[in-house]
Short mmCIF file of C-alpha atoms and ligand atoms in Angstrom, two decimals:
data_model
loop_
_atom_site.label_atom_id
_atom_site.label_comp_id
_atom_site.label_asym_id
_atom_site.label_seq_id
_atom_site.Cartn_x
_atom_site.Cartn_y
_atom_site.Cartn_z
CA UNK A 1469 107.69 113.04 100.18
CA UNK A 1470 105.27 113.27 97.38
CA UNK A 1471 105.15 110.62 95.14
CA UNK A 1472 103.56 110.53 91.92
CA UNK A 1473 102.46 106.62 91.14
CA UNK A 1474 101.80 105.98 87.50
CA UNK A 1475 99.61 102.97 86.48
CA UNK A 1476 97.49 102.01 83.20
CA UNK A 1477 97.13 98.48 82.51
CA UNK A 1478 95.72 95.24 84.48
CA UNK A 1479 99.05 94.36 86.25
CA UNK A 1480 99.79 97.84 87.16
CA UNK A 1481 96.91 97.77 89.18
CA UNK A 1482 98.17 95.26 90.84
CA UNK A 1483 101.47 95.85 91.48
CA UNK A 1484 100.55 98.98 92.76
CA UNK A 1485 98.42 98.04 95.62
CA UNK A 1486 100.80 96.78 98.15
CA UNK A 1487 103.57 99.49 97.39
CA UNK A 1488 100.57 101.95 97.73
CA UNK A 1489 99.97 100.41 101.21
CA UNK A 1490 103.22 100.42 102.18
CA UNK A 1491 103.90 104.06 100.79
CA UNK A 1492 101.05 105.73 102.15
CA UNK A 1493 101.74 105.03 105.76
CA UNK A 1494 104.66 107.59 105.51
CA UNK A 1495 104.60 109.52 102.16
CA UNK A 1496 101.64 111.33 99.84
CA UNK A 1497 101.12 109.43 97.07
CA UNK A 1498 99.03 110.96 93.70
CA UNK A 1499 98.03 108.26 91.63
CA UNK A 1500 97.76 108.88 88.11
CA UNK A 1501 95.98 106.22 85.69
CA UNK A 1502 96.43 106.29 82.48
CA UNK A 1503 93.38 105.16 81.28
CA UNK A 1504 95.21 102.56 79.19
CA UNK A 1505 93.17 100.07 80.56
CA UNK A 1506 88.99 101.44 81.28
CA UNK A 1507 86.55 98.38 80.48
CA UNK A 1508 85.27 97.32 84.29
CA UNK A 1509 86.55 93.98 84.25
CA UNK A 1510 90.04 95.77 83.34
CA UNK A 1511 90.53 98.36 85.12
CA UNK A 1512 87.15 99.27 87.68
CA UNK A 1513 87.04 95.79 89.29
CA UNK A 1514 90.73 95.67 90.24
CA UNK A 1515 90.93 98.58 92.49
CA UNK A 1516 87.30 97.03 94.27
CA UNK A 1517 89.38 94.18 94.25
CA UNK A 1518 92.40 95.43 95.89
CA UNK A 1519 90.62 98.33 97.81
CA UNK A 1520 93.13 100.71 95.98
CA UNK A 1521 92.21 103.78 96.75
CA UNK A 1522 90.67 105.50 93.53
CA UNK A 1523 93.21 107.44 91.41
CA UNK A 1524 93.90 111.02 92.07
CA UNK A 1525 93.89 111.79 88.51
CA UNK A 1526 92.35 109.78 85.42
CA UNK A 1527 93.95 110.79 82.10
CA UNK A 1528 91.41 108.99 79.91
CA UNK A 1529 93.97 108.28 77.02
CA UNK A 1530 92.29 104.56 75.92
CA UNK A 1531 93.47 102.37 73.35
CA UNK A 1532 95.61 103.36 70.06
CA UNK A 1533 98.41 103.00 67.61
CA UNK A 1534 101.42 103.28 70.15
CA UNK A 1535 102.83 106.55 69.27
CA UNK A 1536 99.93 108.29 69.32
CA UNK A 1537 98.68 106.64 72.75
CA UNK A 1538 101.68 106.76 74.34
CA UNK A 1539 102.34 110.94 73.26
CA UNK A 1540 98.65 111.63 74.78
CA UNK A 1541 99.68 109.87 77.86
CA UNK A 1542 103.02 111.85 77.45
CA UNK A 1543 100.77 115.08 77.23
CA UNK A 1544 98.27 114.61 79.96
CA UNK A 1545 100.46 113.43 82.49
CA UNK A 1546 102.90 116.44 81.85
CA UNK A 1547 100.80 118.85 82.69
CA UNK A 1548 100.13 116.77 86.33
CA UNK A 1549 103.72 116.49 87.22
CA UNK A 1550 104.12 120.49 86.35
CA UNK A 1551 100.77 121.30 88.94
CA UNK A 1552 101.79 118.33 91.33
CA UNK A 1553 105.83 118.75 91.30
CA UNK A 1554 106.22 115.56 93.32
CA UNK A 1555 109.48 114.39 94.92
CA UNK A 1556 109.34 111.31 92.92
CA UNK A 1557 107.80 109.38 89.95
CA UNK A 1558 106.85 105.52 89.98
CA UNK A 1559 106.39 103.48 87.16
CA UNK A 1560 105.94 99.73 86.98
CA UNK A 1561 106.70 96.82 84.44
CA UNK A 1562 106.86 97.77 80.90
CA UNK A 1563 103.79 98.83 79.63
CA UNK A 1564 103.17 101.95 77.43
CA UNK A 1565 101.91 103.54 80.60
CA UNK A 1566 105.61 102.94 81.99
CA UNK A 1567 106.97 104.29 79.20
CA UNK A 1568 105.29 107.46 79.32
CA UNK A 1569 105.51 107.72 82.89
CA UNK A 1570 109.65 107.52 82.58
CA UNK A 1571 110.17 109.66 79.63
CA UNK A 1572 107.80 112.72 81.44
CA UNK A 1573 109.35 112.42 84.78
CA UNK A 1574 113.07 111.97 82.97
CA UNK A 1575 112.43 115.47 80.47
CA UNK A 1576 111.11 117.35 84.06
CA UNK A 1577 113.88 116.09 86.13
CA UNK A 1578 112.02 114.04 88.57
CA UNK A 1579 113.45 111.38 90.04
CA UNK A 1580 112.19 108.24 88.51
CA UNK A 1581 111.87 104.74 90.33
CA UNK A 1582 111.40 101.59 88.17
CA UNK A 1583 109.96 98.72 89.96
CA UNK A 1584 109.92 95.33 87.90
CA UNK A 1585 113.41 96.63 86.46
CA UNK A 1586 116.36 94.79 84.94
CA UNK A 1587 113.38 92.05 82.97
CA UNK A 1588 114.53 90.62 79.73
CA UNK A 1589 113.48 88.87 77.01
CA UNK A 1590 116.14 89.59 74.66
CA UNK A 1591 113.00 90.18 71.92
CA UNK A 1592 113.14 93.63 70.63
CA UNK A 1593 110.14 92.64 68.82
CA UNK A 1594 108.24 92.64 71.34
CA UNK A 1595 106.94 95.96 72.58
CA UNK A 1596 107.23 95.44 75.93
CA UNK A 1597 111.12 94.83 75.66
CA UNK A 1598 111.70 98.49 74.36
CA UNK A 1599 109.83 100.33 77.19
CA UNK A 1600 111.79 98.50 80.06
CA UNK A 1601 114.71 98.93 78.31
CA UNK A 1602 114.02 102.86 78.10
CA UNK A 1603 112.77 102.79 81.70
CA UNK A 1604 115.76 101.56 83.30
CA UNK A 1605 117.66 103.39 81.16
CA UNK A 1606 115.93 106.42 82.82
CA UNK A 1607 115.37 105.15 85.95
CA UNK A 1608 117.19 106.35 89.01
CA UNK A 1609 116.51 103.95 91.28
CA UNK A 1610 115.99 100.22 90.06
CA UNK A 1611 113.67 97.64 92.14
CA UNK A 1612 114.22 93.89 91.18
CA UNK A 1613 111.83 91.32 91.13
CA UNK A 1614 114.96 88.75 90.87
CA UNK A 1615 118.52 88.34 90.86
CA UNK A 1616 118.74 87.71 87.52
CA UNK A 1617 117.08 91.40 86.84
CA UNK A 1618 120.53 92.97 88.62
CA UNK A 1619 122.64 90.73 86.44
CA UNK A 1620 120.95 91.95 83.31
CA UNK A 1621 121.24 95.51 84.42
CA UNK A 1622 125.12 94.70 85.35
CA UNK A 1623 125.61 93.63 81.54
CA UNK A 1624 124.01 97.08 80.42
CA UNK A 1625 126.42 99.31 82.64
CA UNK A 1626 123.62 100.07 85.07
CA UNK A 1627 124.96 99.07 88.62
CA UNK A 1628 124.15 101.83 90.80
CA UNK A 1629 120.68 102.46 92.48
CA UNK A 1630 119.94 98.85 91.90
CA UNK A 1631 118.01 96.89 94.60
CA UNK A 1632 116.52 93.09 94.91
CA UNK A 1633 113.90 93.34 96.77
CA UNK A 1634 111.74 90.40 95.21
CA UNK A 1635 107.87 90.75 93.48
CA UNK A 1636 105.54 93.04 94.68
CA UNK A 1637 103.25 90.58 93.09
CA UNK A 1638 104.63 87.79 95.51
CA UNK A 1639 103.48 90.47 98.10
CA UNK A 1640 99.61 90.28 96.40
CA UNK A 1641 99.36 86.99 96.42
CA UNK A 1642 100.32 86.84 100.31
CA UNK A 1643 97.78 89.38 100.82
CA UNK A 1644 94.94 88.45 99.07
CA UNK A 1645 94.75 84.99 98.62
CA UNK A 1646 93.04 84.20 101.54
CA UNK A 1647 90.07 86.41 100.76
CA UNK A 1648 90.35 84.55 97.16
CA UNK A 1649 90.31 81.36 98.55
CA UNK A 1650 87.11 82.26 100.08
CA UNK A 1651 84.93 82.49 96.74
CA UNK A 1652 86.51 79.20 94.94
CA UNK A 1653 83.54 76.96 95.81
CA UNK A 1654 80.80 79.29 94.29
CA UNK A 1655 82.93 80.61 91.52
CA UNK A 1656 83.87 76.81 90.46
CA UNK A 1657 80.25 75.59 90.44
CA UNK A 1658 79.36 78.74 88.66
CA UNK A 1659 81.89 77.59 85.88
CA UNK A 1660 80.97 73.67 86.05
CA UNK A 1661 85.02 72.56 87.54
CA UNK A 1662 85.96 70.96 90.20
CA UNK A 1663 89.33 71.74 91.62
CA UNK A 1664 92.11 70.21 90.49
CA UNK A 1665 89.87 69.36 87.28
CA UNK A 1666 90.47 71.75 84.77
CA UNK A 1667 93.41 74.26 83.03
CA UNK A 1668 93.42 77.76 83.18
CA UNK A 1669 94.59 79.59 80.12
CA UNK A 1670 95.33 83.33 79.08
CA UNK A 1671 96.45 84.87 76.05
CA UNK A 1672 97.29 88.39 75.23
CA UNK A 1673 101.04 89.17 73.51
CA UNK A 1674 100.81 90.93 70.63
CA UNK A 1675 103.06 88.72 68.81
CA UNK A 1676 100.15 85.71 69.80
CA UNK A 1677 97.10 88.09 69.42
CA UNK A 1678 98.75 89.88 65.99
CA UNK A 1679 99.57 87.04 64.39
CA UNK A 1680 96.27 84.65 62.77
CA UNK A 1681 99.07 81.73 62.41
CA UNK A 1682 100.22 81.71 66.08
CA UNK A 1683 96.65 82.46 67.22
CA UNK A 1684 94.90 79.66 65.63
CA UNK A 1685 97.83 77.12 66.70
CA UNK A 1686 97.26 78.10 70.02
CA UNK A 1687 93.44 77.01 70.15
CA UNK A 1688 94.33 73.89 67.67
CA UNK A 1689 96.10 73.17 71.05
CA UNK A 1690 93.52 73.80 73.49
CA UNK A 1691 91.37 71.90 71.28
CA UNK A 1692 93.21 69.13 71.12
CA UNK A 1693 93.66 68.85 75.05
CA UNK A 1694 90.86 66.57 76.39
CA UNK A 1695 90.20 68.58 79.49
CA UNK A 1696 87.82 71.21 80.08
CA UNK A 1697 89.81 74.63 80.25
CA UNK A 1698 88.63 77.93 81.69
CA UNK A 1699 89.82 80.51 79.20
CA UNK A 1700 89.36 84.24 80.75
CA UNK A 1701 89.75 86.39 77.21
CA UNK A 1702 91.26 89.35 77.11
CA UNK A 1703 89.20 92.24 74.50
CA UNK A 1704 92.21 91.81 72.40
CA UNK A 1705 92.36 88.22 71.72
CA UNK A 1706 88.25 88.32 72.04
CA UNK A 1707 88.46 90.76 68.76
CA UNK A 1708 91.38 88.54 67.11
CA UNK A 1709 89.40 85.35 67.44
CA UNK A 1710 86.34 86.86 65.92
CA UNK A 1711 88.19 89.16 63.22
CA UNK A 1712 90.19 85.50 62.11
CA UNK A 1713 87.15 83.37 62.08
CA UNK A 1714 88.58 81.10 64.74
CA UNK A 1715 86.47 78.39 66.63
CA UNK A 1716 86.51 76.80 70.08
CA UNK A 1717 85.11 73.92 71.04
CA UNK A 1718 82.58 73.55 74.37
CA UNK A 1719 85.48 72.37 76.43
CA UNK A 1720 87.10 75.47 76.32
CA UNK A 1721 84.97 77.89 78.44
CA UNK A 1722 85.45 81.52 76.96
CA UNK A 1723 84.99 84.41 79.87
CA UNK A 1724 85.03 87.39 80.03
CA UNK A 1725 88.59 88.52 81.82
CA UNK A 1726 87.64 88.12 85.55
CA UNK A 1727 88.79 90.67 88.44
CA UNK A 1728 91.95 89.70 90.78
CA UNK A 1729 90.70 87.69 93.37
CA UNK A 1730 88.34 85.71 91.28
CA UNK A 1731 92.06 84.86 89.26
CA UNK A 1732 93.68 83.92 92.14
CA UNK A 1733 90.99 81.47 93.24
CA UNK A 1734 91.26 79.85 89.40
CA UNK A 1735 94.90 79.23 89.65
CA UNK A 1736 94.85 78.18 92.64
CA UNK A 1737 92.90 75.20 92.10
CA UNK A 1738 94.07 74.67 88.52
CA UNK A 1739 95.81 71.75 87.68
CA UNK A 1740 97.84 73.25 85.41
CA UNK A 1741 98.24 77.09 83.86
CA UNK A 1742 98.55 77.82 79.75
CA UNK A 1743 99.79 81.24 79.36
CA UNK A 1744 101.67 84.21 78.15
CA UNK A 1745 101.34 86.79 80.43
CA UNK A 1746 104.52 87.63 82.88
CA UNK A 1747 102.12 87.85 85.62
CA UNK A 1748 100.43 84.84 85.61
CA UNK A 1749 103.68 82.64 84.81
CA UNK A 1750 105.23 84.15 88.11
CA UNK A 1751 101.56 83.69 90.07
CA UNK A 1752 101.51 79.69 88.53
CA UNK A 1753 105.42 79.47 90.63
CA UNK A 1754 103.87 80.73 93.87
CA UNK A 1755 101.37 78.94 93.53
CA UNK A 1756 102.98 75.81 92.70
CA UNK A 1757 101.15 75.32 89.64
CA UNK A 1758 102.87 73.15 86.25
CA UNK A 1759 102.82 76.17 83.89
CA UNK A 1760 103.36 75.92 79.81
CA UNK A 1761 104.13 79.46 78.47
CA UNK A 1762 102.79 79.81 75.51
CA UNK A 1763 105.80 81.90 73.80
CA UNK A 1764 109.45 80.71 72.56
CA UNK A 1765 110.99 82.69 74.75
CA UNK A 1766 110.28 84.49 78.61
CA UNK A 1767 112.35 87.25 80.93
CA UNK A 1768 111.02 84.71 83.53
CA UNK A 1769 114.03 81.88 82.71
CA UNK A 1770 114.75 80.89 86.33
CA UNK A 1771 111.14 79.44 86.41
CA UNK A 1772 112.25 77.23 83.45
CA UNK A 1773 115.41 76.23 84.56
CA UNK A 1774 113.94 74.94 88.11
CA UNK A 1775 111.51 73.04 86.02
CA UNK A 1776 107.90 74.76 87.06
CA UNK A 1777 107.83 76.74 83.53
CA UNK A 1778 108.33 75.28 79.86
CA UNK A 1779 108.28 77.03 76.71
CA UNK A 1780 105.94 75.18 74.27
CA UNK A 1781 105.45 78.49 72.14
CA UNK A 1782 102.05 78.22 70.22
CA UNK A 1783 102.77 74.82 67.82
CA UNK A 1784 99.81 72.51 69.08
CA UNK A 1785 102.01 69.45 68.89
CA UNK A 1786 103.90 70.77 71.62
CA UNK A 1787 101.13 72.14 73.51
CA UNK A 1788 99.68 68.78 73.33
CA UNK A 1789 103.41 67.09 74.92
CA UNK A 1790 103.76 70.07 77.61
CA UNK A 1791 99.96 68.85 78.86
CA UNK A 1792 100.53 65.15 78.34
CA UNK A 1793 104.42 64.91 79.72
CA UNK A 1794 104.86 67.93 82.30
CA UNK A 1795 104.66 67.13 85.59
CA UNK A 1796 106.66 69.24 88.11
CA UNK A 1797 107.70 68.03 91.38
CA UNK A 1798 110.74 69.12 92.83
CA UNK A 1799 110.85 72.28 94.69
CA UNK A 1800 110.41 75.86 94.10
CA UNK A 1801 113.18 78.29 95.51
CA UNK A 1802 112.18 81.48 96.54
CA UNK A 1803 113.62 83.54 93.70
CA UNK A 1804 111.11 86.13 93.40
CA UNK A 1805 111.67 86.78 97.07
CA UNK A 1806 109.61 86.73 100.08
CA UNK A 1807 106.49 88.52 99.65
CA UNK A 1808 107.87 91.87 101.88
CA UNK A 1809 108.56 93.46 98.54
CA UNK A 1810 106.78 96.63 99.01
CA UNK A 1811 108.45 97.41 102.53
CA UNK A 1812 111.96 96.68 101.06
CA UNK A 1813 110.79 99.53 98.48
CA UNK A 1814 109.48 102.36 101.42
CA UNK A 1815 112.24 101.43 103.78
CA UNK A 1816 114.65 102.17 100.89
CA UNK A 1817 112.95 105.71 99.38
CA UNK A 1818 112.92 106.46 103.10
CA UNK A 1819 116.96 105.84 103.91
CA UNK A 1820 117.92 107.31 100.60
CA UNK A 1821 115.34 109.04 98.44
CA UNK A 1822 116.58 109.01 95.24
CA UNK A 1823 118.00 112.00 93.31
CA UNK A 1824 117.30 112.97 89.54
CA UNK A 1825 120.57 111.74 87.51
CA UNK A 1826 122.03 110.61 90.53
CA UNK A 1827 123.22 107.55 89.18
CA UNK A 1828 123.89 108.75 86.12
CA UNK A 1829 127.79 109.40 84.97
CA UNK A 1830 130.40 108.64 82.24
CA UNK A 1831 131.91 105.05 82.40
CA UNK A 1832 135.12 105.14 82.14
CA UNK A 1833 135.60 102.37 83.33
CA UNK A 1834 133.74 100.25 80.98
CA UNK A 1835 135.11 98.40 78.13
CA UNK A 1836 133.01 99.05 75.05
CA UNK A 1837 134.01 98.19 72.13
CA UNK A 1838 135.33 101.23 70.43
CA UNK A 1839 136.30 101.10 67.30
CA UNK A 1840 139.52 103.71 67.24
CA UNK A 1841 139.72 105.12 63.76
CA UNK A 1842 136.20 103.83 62.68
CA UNK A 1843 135.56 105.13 58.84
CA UNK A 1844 133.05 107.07 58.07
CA UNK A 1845 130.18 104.51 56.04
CA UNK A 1846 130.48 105.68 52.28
CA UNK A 1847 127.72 107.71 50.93
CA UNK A 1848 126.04 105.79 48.46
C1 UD1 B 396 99.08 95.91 77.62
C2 UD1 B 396 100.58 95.99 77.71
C3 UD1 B 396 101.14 94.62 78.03
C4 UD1 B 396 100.47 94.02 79.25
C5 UD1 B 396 98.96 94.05 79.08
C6 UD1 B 396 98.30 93.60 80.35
C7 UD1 B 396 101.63 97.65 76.24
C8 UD1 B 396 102.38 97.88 74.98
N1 UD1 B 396 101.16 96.41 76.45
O1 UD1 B 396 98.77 95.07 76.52
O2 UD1 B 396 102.53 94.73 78.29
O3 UD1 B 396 100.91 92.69 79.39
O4 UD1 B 396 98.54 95.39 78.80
O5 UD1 B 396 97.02 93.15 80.12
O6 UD1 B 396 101.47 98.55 77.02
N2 UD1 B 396 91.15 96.86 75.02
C9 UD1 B 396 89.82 96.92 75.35
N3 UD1 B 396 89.50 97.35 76.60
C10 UD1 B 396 90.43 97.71 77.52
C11 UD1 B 396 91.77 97.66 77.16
C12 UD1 B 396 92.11 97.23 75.92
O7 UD1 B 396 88.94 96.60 74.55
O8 UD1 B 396 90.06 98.09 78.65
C13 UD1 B 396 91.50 96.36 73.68
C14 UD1 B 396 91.62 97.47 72.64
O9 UD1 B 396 91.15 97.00 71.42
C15 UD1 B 396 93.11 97.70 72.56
C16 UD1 B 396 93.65 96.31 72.80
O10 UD1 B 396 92.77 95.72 73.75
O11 UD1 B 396 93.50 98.22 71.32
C17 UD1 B 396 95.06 96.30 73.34
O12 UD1 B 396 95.15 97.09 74.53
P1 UD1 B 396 96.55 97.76 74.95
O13 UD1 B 396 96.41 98.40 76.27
O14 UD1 B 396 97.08 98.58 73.84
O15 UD1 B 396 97.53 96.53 75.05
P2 UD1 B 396 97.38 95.16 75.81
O16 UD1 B 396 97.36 94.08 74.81
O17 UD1 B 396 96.26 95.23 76.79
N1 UDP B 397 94.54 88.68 85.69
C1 UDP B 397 93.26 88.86 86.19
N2 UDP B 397 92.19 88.50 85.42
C2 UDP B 397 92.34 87.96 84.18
C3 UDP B 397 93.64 87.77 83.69
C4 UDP B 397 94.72 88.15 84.46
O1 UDP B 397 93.10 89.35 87.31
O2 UDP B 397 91.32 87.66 83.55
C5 UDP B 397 95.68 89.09 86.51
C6 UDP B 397 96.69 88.00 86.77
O3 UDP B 397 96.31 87.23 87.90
C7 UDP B 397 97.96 88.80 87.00
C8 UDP B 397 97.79 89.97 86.08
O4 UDP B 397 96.40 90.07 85.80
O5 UDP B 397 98.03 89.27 88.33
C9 UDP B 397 98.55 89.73 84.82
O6 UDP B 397 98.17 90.65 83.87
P1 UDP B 397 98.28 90.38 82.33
O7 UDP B 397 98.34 88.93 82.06
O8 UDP B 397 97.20 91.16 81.69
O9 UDP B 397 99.64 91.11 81.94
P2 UDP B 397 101.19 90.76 82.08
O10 UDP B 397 101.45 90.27 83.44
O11 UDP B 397 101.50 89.76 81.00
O12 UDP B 397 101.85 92.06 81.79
#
């Protein structure tokens, strides 16, 4: 088969590498990036990283105002899929990058495979919510990180072409954190830590990194924390911390974002993770790392409820309490799988490849909620 793999933005990059593996062996994959992501230490260093093989096609689209990023994307990557005309599409998590990846395979018929599908948060606000709602949605095939992802695409009506197959991050992390493991004594006397001795905190939402008040109560808290912290920034919240006039103090080491392996290394001798990114949450579980999310809510609630994960949103009180009281011991059961994601996804486009609107057919047999003789809403 050809596949056409679409990626954009840090964690794509990641995801993609052991499904690319994995694909490659039997099927010819196109990648296509985005270019939603194009500094070096977001975008160039990951596929040296990873050794992903360099993208097939680079559509240069950079940052912007959603609509108008995510119609360029729309655009560019349109006018692949017409000269390519691959078997199937592949998008990843939720990014804008997935979203235009879904929408152009789903208007040229392609068949479209969501991996990371069936993750909530419940928070239409946030703008990651909408596109995997619209990608599964679209999506022919669905590829679940967890359990939990089937259940919520159950309670939408989606229940057909829906596979757990666990993280294909769970499958990075078995792949290259041994090579990681191998630069944590330079890379922690570069930075001054010794392991076990320090946090490791990233920030990036837009409701964190859009918001001065949530911002600034986020590095009250890492202020207040008497422990040095290694801080990796990404542009975004770089450019919110200046354009707010916010201040660190020298405990809190600001860096500039650092490649995969390099991340790996600093979680993995953390002694604890502050975050709100998806990916790092579900690394800090692998790892075995106490984690405080930095959000009020998370699609990630099974880490919570086992008691490696707590929600201490961005209120420095409780920032403070979640570093001072949390202390995780009991054990971690293997929801996100077992690290053989990415065969689980070739073995299954092999046995059935997916077809475009396969899936896809009237319910009857679900009860909505209908409303018989609804009235029509007055005109004002
Ligand atoms: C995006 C994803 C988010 C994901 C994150 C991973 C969307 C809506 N959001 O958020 O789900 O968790 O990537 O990191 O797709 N910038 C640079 N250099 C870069 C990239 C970005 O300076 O290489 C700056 C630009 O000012 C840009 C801003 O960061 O406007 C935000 O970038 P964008 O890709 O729109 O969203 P992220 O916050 O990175
Ligand atoms: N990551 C990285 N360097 C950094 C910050 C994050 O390599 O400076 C990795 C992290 O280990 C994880 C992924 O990027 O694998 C998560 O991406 P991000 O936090 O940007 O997005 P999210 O997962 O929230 O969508």
């Amino acid at each position: 088969m050809k596949i056409v793999s679409v990626v954009g933005a840090r964690p794509e990059f990641i995801q993609a590498a052991p499904v690319s593996f994995a694909l490659r062996r039997e099927h010819h994959e196109v990648l296509v990036h985005t270019g939603q992501h194009y500094d070096d230490t977001m975008s160039r260093v990951f596929f040296e990283d990873l050794d992903l093989p360099a993208p097939d096609y680079h559509l240069g689209v950079g940052s912007g105002p959603h609509g108008r990023q995510t119609g360029e994307m729309m655009a560019r990557l349109e006018e692949v899929l017409w000269k390519e005309r691959p078997d199937l599409v592949i998008v990843r998590g939720d990014t804008n990058s997935t979203l235009a990846g879904a929408l152009t395979a789903a208007k040229l018929h392609i068949p479209l495979v969501h991996i990371e599908a069936g993750e909530r948060s419940f928070n239409k606000f946030m703008p990651e919510e909408i596109n995997r709602l619209v990608a599964d949605r679209l999506a022919d095939l669905h590829f679940c990180i967890t359990r939990r992802a089937v259940q919520h695409l159950a309670r939408e009506g989606i229940t057909e072409g829906v596979f757990f197959v666990g993280d294909v991050m769970l499958d990075a992390v078995r792949l290259y954190l041994p090579r990681a493991l191998e630069r944590a004594p330079a890379l922690l006397e570069r930075l001054g830590v010794e392991p076990g001795g320090y946090l490791l905190a990233t920030v990036h939402r837009a409701g964190n990194t859009d918001d001065p008040r949530r911002l600034a109560g986020i590095l009250a808290g890492f202020r207040a924390i008497p422990e040095p912290i290694v801080f990796p920034v990404h542009p975004r919240t770089r450019q919110a911390i200046a354009r707010y006039g916010l201040q660190v103090t020298p405990h809190i080491q600001m860096i500039e974002p650092v490649g995969y392996l390099d991340m790996l290394t600093l979680e993995a001798h953390a002694r604890m993770i502050l975050t709100d990114s998806g990916g790092v949450q579900r690394e800090a579980y692998f790892l075995g790392i106490p984690c405080l999310t930095l959000r009020e809510e998370t699609e990630l609630m099974e880490t919570v409820e086992v008691g490696w994960n707590r929600l201490v949103g961005t209120d420095p009180q409780r920032i403070m309490e979640g570093w001072r009281f949390f202390r995780p011991a009991g054990p971690r059961p293997p929801l996100f799988g077992d690290g053989h994601a990415a065969e689980r996804i070739a073995a299954l486009l092999r046995q059935s490849p997916p077809r475009f609107g396969q899936h896809y057919q009237r319910r009857e047999t679900l009860s909505l909620p209908v409303r018989e003789n609804a009235e029509l809403i007055p005109l004002s």
